[in-house]
Coordinates of C-alpha atoms in Angstrom, one line a residue:
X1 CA 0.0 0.0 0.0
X2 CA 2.7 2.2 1.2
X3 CA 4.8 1.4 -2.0
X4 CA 2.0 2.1 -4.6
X5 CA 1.3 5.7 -2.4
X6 CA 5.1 6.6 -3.0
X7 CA 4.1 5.6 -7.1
X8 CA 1.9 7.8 -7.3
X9 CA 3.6 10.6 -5.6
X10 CA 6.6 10.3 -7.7
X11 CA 4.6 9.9 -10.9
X12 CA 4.5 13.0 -13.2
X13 CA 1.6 12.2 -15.5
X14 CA -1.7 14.2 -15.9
X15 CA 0.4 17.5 -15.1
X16 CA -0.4 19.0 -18.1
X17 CA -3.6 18.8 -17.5
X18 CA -3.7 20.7 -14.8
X19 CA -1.7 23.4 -17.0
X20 CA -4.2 23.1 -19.7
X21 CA -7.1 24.0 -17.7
X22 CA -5.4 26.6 -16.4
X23 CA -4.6 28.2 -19.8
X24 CA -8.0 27.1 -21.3
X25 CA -9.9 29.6 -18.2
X26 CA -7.3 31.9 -18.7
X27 CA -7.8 32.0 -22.8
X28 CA -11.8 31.5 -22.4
X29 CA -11.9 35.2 -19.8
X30 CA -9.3 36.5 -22.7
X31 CA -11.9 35.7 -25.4
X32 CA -14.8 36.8 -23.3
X33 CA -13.5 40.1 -22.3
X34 CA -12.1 40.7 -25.9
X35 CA -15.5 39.9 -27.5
X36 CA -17.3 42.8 -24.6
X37 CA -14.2 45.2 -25.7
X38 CA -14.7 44.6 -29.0
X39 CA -18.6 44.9 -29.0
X40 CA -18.1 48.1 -27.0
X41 CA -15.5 49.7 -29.3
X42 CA -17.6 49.3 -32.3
X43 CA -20.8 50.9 -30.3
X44 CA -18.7 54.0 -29.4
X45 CA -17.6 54.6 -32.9
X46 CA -21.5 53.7 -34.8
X47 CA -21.9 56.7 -32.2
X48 CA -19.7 58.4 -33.0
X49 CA -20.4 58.2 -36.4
X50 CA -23.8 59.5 -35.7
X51 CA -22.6 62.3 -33.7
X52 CA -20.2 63.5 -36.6
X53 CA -22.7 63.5 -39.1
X54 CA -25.5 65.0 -37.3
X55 CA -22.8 68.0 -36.5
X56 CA -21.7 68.0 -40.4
X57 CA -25.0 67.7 -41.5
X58 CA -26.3 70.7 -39.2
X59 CA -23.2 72.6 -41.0
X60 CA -24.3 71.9 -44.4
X61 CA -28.3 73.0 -43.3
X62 CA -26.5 76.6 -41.8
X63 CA -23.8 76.9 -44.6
X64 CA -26.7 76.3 -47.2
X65 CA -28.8 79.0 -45.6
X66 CA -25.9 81.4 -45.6
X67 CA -25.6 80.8 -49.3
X68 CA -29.3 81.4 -50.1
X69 CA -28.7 84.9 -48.0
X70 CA -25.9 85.4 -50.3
X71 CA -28.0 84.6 -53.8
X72 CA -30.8 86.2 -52.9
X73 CA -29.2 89.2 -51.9
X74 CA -27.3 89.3 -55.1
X75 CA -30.6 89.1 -57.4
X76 CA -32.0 92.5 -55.1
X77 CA -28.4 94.2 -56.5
X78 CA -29.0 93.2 -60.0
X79 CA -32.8 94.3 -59.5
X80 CA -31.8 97.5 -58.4
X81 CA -29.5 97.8 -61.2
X82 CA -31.8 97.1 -63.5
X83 CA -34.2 100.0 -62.1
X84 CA -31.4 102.3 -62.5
X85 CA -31.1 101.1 -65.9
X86 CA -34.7 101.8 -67.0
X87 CA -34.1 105.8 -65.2
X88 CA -31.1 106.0 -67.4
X89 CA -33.1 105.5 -69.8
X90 CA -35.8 108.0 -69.2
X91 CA -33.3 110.4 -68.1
X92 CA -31.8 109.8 -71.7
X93 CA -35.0 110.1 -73.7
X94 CA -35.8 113.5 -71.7
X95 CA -32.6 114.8 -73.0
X96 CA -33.1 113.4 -76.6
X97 CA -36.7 115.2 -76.7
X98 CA -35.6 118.3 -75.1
X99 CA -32.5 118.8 -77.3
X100 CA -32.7 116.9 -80.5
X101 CA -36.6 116.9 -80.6
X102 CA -36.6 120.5 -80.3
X103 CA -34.3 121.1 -83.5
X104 CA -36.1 118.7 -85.3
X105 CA -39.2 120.3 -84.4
X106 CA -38.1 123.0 -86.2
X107 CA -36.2 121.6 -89.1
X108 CA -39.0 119.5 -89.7
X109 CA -40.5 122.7 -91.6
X110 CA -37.1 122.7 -94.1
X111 CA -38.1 121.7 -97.6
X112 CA -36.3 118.8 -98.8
X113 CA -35.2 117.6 -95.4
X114 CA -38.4 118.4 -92.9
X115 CA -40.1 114.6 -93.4
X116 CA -36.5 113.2 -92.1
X117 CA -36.7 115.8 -89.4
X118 CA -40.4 114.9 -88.4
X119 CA -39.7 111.2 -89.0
X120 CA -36.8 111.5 -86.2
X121 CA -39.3 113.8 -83.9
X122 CA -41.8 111.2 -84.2
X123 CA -39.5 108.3 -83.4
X124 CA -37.7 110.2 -80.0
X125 CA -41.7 110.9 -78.8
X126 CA -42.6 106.9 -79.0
X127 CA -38.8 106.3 -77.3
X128 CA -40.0 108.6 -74.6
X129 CA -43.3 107.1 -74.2
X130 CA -42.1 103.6 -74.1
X131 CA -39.4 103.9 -71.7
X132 CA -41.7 106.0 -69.1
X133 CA -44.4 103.4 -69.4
X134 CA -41.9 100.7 -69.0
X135 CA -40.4 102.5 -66.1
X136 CA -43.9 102.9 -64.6
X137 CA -44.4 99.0 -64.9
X138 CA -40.8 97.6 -63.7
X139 CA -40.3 99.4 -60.7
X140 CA -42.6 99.0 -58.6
X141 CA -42.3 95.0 -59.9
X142 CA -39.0 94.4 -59.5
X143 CA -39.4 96.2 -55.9
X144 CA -42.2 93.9 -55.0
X145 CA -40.0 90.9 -56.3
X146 CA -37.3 92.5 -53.9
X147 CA -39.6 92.1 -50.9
X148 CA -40.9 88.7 -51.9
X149 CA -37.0 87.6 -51.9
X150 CA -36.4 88.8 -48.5
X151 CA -39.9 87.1 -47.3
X152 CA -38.3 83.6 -48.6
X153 CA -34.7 85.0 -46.5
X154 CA -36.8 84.9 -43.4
X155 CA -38.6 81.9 -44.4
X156 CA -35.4 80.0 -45.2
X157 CA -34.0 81.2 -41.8
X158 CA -36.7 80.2 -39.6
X159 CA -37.0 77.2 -41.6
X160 CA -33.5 76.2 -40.6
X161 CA -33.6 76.8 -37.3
X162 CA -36.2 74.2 -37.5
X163 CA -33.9 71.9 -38.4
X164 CA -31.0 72.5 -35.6
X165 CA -33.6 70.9 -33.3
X166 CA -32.1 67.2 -32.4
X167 CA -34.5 65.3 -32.2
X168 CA -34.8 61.0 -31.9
X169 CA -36.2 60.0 -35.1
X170 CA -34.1 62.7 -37.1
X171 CA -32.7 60.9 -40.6
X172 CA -29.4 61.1 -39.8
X173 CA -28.9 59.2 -36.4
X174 CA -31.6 56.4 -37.9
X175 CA -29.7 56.2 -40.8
X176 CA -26.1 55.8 -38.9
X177 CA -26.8 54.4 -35.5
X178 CA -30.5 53.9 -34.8
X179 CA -29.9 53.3 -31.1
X180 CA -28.5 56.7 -30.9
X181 CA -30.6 59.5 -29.1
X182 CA -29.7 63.2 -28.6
X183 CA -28.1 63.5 -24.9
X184 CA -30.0 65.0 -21.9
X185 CA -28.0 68.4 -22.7
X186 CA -29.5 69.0 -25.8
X187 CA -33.1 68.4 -24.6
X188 CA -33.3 69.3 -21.1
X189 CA -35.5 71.9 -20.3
X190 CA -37.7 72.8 -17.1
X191 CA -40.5 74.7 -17.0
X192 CA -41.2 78.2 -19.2
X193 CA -39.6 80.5 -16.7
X194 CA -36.4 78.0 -16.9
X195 CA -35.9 78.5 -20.9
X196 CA -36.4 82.6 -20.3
X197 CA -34.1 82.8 -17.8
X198 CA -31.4 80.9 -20.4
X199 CA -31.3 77.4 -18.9
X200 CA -28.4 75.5 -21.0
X201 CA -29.7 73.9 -23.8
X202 CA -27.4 72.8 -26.5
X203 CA -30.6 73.2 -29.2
X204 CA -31.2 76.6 -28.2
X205 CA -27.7 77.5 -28.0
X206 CA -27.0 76.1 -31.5
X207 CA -29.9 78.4 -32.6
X208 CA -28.3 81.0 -31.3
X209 CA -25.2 80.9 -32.1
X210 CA -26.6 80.2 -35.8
X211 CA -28.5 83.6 -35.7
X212 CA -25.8 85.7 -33.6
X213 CA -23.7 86.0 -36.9
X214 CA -26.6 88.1 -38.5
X215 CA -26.9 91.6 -38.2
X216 CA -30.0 92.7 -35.7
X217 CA -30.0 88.9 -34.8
X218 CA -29.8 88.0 -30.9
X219 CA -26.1 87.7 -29.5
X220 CA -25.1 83.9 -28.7
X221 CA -26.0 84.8 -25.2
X222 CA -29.6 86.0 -26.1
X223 CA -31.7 84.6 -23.5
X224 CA -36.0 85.1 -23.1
X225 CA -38.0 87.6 -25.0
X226 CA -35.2 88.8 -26.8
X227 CA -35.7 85.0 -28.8
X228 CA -38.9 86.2 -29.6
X229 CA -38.1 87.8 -33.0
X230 CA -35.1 85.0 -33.5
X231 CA -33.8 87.2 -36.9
X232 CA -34.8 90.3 -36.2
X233 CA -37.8 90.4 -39.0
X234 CA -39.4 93.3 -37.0
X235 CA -36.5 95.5 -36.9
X236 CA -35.6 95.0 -40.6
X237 CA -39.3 95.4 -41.6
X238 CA -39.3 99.2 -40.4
X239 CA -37.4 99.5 -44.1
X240 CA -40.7 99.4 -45.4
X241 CA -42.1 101.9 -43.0
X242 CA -41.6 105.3 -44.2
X243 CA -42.3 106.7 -40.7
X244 CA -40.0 104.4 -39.4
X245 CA -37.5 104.2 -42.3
X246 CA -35.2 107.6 -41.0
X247 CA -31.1 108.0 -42.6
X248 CA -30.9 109.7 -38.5
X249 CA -31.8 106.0 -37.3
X250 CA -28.4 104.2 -37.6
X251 CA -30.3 100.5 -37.8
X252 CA -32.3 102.0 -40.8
X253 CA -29.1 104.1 -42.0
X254 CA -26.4 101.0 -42.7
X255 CA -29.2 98.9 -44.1
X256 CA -29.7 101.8 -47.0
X257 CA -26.4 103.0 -47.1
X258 CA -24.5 99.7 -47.6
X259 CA -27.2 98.3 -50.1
X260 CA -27.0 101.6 -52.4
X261 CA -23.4 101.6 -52.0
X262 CA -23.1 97.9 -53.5
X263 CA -25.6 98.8 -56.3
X264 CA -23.5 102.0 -57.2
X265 CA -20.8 99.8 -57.6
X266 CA -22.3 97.2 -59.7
X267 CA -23.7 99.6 -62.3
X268 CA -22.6 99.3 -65.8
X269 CA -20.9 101.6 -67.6
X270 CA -23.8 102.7 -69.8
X271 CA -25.7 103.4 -66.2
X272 CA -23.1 105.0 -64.7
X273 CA -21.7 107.5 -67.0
X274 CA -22.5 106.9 -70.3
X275 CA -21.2 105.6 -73.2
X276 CA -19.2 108.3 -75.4
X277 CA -21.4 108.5 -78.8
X278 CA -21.9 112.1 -79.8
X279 CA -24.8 114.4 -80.0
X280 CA -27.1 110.6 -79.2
X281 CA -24.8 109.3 -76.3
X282 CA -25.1 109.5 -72.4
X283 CA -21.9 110.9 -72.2
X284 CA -19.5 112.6 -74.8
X285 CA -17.3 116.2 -75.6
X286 CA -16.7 118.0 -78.8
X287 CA -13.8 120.6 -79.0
X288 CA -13.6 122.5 -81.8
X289 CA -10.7 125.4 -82.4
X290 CA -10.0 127.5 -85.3
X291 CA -7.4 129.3 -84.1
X292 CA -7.2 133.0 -83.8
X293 CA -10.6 133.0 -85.4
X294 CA -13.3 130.7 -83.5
X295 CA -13.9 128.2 -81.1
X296 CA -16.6 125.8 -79.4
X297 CA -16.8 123.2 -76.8
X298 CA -19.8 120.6 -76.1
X299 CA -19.3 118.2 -72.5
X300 CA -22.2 116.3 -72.2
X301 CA -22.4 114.2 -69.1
X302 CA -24.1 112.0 -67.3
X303 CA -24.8 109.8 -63.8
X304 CA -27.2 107.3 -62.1
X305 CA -27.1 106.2 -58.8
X306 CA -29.6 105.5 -56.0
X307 CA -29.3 108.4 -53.4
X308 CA -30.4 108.4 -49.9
X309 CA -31.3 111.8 -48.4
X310 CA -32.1 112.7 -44.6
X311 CA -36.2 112.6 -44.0
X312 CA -36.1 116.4 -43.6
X313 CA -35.1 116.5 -47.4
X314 CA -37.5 117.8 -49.7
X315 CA -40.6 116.7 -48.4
X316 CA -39.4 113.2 -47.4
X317 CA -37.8 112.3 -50.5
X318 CA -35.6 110.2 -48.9
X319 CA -34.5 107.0 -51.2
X320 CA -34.1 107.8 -55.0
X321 CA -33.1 105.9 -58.0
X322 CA -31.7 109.2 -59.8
X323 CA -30.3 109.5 -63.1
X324 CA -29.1 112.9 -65.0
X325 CA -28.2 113.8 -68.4
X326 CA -26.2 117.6 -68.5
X327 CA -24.7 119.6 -71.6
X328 CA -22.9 122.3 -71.2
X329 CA -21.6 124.9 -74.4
X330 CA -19.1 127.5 -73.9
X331 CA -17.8 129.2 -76.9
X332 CA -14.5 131.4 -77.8
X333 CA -13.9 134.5 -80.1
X334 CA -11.2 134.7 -81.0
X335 CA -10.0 130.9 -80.1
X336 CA -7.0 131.2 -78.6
X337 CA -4.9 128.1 -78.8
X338 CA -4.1 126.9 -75.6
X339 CA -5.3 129.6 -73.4
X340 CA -7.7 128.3 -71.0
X341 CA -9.2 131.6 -70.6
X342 CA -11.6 133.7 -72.9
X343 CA -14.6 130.8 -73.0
X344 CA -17.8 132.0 -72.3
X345 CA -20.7 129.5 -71.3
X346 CA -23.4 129.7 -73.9
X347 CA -25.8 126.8 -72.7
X348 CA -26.0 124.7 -69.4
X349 CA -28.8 122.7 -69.5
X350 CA -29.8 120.0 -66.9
X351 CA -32.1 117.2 -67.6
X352 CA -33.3 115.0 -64.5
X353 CA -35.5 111.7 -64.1
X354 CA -35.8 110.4 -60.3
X355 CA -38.0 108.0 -58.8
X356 CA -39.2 107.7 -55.0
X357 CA -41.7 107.6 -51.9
X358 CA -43.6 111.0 -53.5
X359 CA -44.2 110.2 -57.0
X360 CA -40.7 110.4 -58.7
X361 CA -39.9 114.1 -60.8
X362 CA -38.9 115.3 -64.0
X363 CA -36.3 118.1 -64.2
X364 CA -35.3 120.1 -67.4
X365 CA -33.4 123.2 -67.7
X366 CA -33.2 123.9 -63.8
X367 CA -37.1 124.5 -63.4
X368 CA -39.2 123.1 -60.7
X369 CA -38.9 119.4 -60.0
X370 CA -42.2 117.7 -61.4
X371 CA -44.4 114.5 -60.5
X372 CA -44.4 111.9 -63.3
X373 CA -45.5 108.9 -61.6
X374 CA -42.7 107.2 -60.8
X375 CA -43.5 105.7 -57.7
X376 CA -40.6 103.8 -56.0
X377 CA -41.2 102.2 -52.2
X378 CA -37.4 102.7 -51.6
X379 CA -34.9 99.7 -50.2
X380 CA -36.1 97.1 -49.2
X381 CA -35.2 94.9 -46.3
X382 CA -32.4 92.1 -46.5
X383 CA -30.2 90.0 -44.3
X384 CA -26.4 91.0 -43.8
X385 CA -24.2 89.7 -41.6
X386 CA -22.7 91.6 -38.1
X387 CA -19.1 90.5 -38.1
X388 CA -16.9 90.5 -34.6
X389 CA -13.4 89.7 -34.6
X390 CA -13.7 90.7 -31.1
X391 CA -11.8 87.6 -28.8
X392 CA -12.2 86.0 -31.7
X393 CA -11.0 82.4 -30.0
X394 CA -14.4 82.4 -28.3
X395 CA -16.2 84.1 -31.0
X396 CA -15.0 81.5 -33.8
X397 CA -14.0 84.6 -36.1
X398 CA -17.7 84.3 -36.7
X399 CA -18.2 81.0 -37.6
X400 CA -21.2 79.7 -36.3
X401 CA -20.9 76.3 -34.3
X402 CA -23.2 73.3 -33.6
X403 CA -22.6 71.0 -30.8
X404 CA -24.5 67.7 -31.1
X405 CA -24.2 64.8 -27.7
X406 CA -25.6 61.9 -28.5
X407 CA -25.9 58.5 -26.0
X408 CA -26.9 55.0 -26.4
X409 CA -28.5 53.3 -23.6
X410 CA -26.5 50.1 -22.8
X411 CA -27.2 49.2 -20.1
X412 CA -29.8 46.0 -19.6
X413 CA -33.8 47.1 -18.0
X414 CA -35.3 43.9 -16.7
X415 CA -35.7 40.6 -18.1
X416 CA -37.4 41.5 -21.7
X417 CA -34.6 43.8 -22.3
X418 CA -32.3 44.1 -25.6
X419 CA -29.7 40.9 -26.0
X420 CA -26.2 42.3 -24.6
X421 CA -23.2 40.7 -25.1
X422 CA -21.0 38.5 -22.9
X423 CA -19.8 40.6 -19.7
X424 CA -17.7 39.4 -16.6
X425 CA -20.2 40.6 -14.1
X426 CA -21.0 37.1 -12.4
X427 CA -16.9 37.2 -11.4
X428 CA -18.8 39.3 -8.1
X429 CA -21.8 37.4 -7.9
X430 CA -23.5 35.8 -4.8
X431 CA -20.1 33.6 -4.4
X432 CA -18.2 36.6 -2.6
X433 CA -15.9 36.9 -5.0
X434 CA -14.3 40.0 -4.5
X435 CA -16.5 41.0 -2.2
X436 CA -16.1 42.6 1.2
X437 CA -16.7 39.9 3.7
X438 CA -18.4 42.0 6.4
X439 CA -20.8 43.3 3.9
X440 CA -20.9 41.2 1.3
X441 CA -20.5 44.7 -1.0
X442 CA -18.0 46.1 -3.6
X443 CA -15.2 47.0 -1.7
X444 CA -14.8 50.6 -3.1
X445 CA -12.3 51.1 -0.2
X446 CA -9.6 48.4 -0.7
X447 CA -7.5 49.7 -3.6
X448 CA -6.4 45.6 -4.1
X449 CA -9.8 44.8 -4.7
X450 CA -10.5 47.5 -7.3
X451 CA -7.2 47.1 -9.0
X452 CA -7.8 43.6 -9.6
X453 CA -11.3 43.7 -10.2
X454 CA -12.3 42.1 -13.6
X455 CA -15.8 43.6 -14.6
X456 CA -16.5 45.5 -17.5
X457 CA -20.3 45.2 -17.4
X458 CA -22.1 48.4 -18.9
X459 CA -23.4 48.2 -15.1
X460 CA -20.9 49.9 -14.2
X461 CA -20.1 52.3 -17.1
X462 CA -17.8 55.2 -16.1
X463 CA -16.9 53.2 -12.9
X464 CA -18.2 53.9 -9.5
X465 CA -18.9 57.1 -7.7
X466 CA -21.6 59.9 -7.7
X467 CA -20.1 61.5 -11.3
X468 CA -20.0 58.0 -13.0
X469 CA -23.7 57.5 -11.5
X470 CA -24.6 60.7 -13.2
X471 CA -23.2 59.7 -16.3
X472 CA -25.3 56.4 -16.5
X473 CA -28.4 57.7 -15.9
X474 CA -28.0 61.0 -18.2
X475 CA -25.9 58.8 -21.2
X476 CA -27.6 55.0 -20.6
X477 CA -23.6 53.7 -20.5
X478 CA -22.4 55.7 -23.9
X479 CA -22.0 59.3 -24.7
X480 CA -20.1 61.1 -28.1
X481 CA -19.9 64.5 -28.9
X482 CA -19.0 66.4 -32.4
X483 CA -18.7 70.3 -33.4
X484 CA -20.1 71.6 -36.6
X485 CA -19.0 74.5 -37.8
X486 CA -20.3 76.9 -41.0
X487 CA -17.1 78.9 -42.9
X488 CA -17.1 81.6 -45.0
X489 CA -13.9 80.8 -47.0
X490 CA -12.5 82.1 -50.7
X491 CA -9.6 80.2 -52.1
X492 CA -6.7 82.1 -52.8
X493 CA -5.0 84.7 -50.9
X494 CA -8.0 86.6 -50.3
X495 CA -8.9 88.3 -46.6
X496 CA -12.6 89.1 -46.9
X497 CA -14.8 89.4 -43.7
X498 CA -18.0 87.0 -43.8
X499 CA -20.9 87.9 -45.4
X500 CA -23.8 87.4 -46.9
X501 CA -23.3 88.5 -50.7
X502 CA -20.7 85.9 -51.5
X503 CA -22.0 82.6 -51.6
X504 CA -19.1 81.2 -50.0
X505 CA -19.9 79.4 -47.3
X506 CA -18.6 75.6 -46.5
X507 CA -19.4 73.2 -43.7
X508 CA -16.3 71.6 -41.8
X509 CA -16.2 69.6 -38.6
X510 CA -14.1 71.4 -35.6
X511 CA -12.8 70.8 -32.6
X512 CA -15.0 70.0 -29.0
X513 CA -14.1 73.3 -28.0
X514 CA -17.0 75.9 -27.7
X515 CA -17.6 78.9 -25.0
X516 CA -21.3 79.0 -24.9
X517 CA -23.4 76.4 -22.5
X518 CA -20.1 75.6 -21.0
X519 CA -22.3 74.4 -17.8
X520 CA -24.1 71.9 -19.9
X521 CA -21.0 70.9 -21.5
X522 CA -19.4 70.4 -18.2
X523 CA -21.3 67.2 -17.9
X524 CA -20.0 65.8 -20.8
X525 CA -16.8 66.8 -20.8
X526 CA -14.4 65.8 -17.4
X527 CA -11.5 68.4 -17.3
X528 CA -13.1 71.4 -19.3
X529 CA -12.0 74.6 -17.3
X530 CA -8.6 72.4 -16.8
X531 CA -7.8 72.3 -20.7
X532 CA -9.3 75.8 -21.1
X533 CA -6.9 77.1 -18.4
X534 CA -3.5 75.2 -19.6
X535 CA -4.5 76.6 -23.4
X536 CA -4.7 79.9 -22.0
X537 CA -1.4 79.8 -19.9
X538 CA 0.1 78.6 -23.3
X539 CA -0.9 81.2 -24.7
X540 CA 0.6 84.0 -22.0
X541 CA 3.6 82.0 -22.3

């Protein structure tokens, strides 16, 4: 008996057994935690997925809006233009009639020659006619085509802020990560008072900070009634108020002045000053000089250009689309090569054509202005965009950003919950494995227990404490966060402010790094005023 004991203790079979079940636990909690790893690594990036593309996607919506400002406000220029056009043109046929309607008036009487001379008379009186009634017609329709464009900017604004409203069944999260839901901080609200007073919402504050960028918009820290008019549609609208609508009012004054200053300079040539064709053109000189004997000089000139006059000016004629056709004629005896003096001024005749709030005028040879029914509301309102290079690391340079949090609820409710995957929660089950023996609890206090603890159950997302509790419960176990940002960028070397009469505006993605709602980022994102504070010592450095 004694000899077969001593056998057996000496024999060394069925060791590797014992090895191999070793290793075979060891590789089976390898696989198993690999698998949970793995499953939550590709959760956090369909997440994150969704989160980037919802932020992108908000960018486009914003940059696409910007764009349609920028159009739209483009097609008012060239309707303006166009006005002016159709004044330069009755301007010009005022000046034709005055001048060579006259003479053929009389020539027409000149045997041989008067049927050419009435023929001409006839055909400047039908000009005239046709471009007044023209006139008559176009203005006031391309002005009301002007207000219908800036009635589709509002439209497309309020529209879009529609659309920065996260919600759970918006296209983009089901179409990336349906099991993706827009965090507590974009949501939350409490009651009405709470969302005057500026509770932090990200929704709101990506509204805002989309509408801060526009001029008479609410700043990015607009809180209550001043959301009320979200674009400013009121102030804008006093445009078309002509009580309202005062050049002393500097909200009224830059919205004229910087509208008439970009359709000035988008005239064409033919508006502007003329074109030089002489005795018919807008604008052309004759110099004649037969020296020691006679001489003669003709400068005929001409402008167009919408004016805007104080509301004191000539009985409120404040906005005018005003074009002019001048000739002047000085004349010389003896002519005098050279010598600037000795010519005397013959002729100045002046030859006007204006359209505004009281009717429009006619002008010739400096008498009284008088009505002729050109009836022209004035500017109309449009969108433009309020710049600030002010701090411009908090203020983006401009740039509107969107801030989208999204989290997935991972963690098991009762027994008709989801599937989940393999986790290593039963390693602290009922066995007391790992478990304080007086309590029969997680042992938060024993730093051995916790560094060898081998759980990774969405249970316990975040790990333990009153901040990872918080995080479960607002985040169901998973949380990702992306920036959106709208740019207003022109390739090249070019330095031009944003604004809305260039549609250059691009979405991009951009860093986590934002300065409004910092309190409801705070929640999701640990170390915030840490990161803000090294950046800024950087910087002093």
């Amino acid at each position: 008996m004694f000899s077969l004991l001593r056998k057996l203790r000496r024999d060394e079979r069925g060791q590797a057994l014992v090895i191999g079940a070793v290793a075979m636990l060891v590789l089976a909690v390898t696989v198993m935690a690999s698998v949970s790893i793995g499953h939550g690594v590709y959760e956090k990036i369909k997440l994150q997925d969704a989160a980037d593309a919802q932020a992108y996607s908000l960018a486009v919506k914003e940059a696409r809006a910007y764009n349609f400002l920028a159009y739209t406000n483009r097609a008012m220029i060239v309707h303006y233009s166009a006005m002016l056009t159709f004044m330069s043109y009755v301007s010009h046929a005022l000046y034709l009639d005055m001048t060579i309607g006259k003479i053929a008036s009389v020539a027409q009487y000149i045997p041989a020659f008067g049927a050419i001379f009435a023929a001409v008379r006839q055909v400047i009186k039908a000009w005239k006619v046709a471009v007044e009634w023209v006139a008559r017609i176009l203005i006031p329709l391309l002005s009301a085509l002007n207000v219908a464009l800036w009635l589709a900017q509002e439209a497309m604004m309020l529209g879009t802020l529609k659309d920065l409203m996260l919600t759970a069944n918006a296209d983009t999260l089901r179409g990336t990560d349906p099991r993706a839901k827009p965090g507590t901080t974009m949501t939350a609200v409490g009651s009405a008072l709470d969302v005057l007073r500026g509770r932090p919402n990200l929704n709101s504050a990506n509204m805002k900070n989309f509408l801060h960028v526009i001029d008479d918009g609410p700043s990015s820290r607009a809180t209550g009634f001043d959301l009320l008019d979200p674009t400013g549609l009121t102030r804008r609208a006093k445009l078309l108020n002509q009580n309202d609508n005062k050049l002393s009012n500097p909200d009224m004054a830059k919205y004229r002045l910087l509208m008439g200053n970009l359709v000035n300079g988008a005239r064409r040539e033919w508006t502007a000053i003329g074109k030089k064709i002489p005795i018919i053109g807008r604008r052309w000189s004759l110099d004649i000089c037969i020296p020691f004997v006679f001489g003669i000089r003709v400068a005929k000139v001409a402008d167009s250009q919408i004016k805007s006059f104080d509301e004191d000016f000539e009985d409120n004629r404040r906005d005018q689309l005003f074009a002019s056709d001048d000739i002047k004629i000085q004349m010389a005896i003896p002519c005098i090569p050279g010598r600037k003096k000795g010519w005397e001024e013959i002729l100045n005749v002046n030859f006007r054509a204006a359209a505004d709030n009281q009717g429009g005028f006619h002008q010739t040879y400096g008498n009284r202005k008088k009505d002729d029914h050109h009836k022209w509301i004035g500017l109309t309102p449009f969108f433009t965009a309020d710049t600030s290079f002010v701090d411009p690391w908090h203020n983006h340079f401009s740039y509107p950003c969107n801030v989208t949090v999204l989290s997935k609820d991972m963690i098991p409710q009762g027994a008709q919950s989801r599937p989940q995957p393999f986790h290593l929660e039963h390693l602290r089950g009922g066995s007391g494995f790992m478990t304080d023996s007086r309590s029969g609890q997680l042992d938060d206090a024993s730093t051995n227990v916790r560094g060898g603890f081998l759980d990774i159950s969405w249970a316990l997302a975040g790990g333990n404490g009153k901040r990872a509790e918080n995080f479960r419960e607002q985040t169901g176990g998973m949380m990702a966060l992306s920036v959106g940002r709208a740019i207003y960028h022109r390739p090249g070397d070019w330095k031009e402010e944003p604004n809305f009469f260039n549609p250059l505006w691009t979405a991009r993605l951009a860093p986590a790094k934002t300065h409004w709602e910092e309190d409801a980022l705070l929640n999701v994102i640990p170390g915030l005023h840490t990161a803000q504070s090294d950046f800024a010592d950087a910087l002093n450095y």
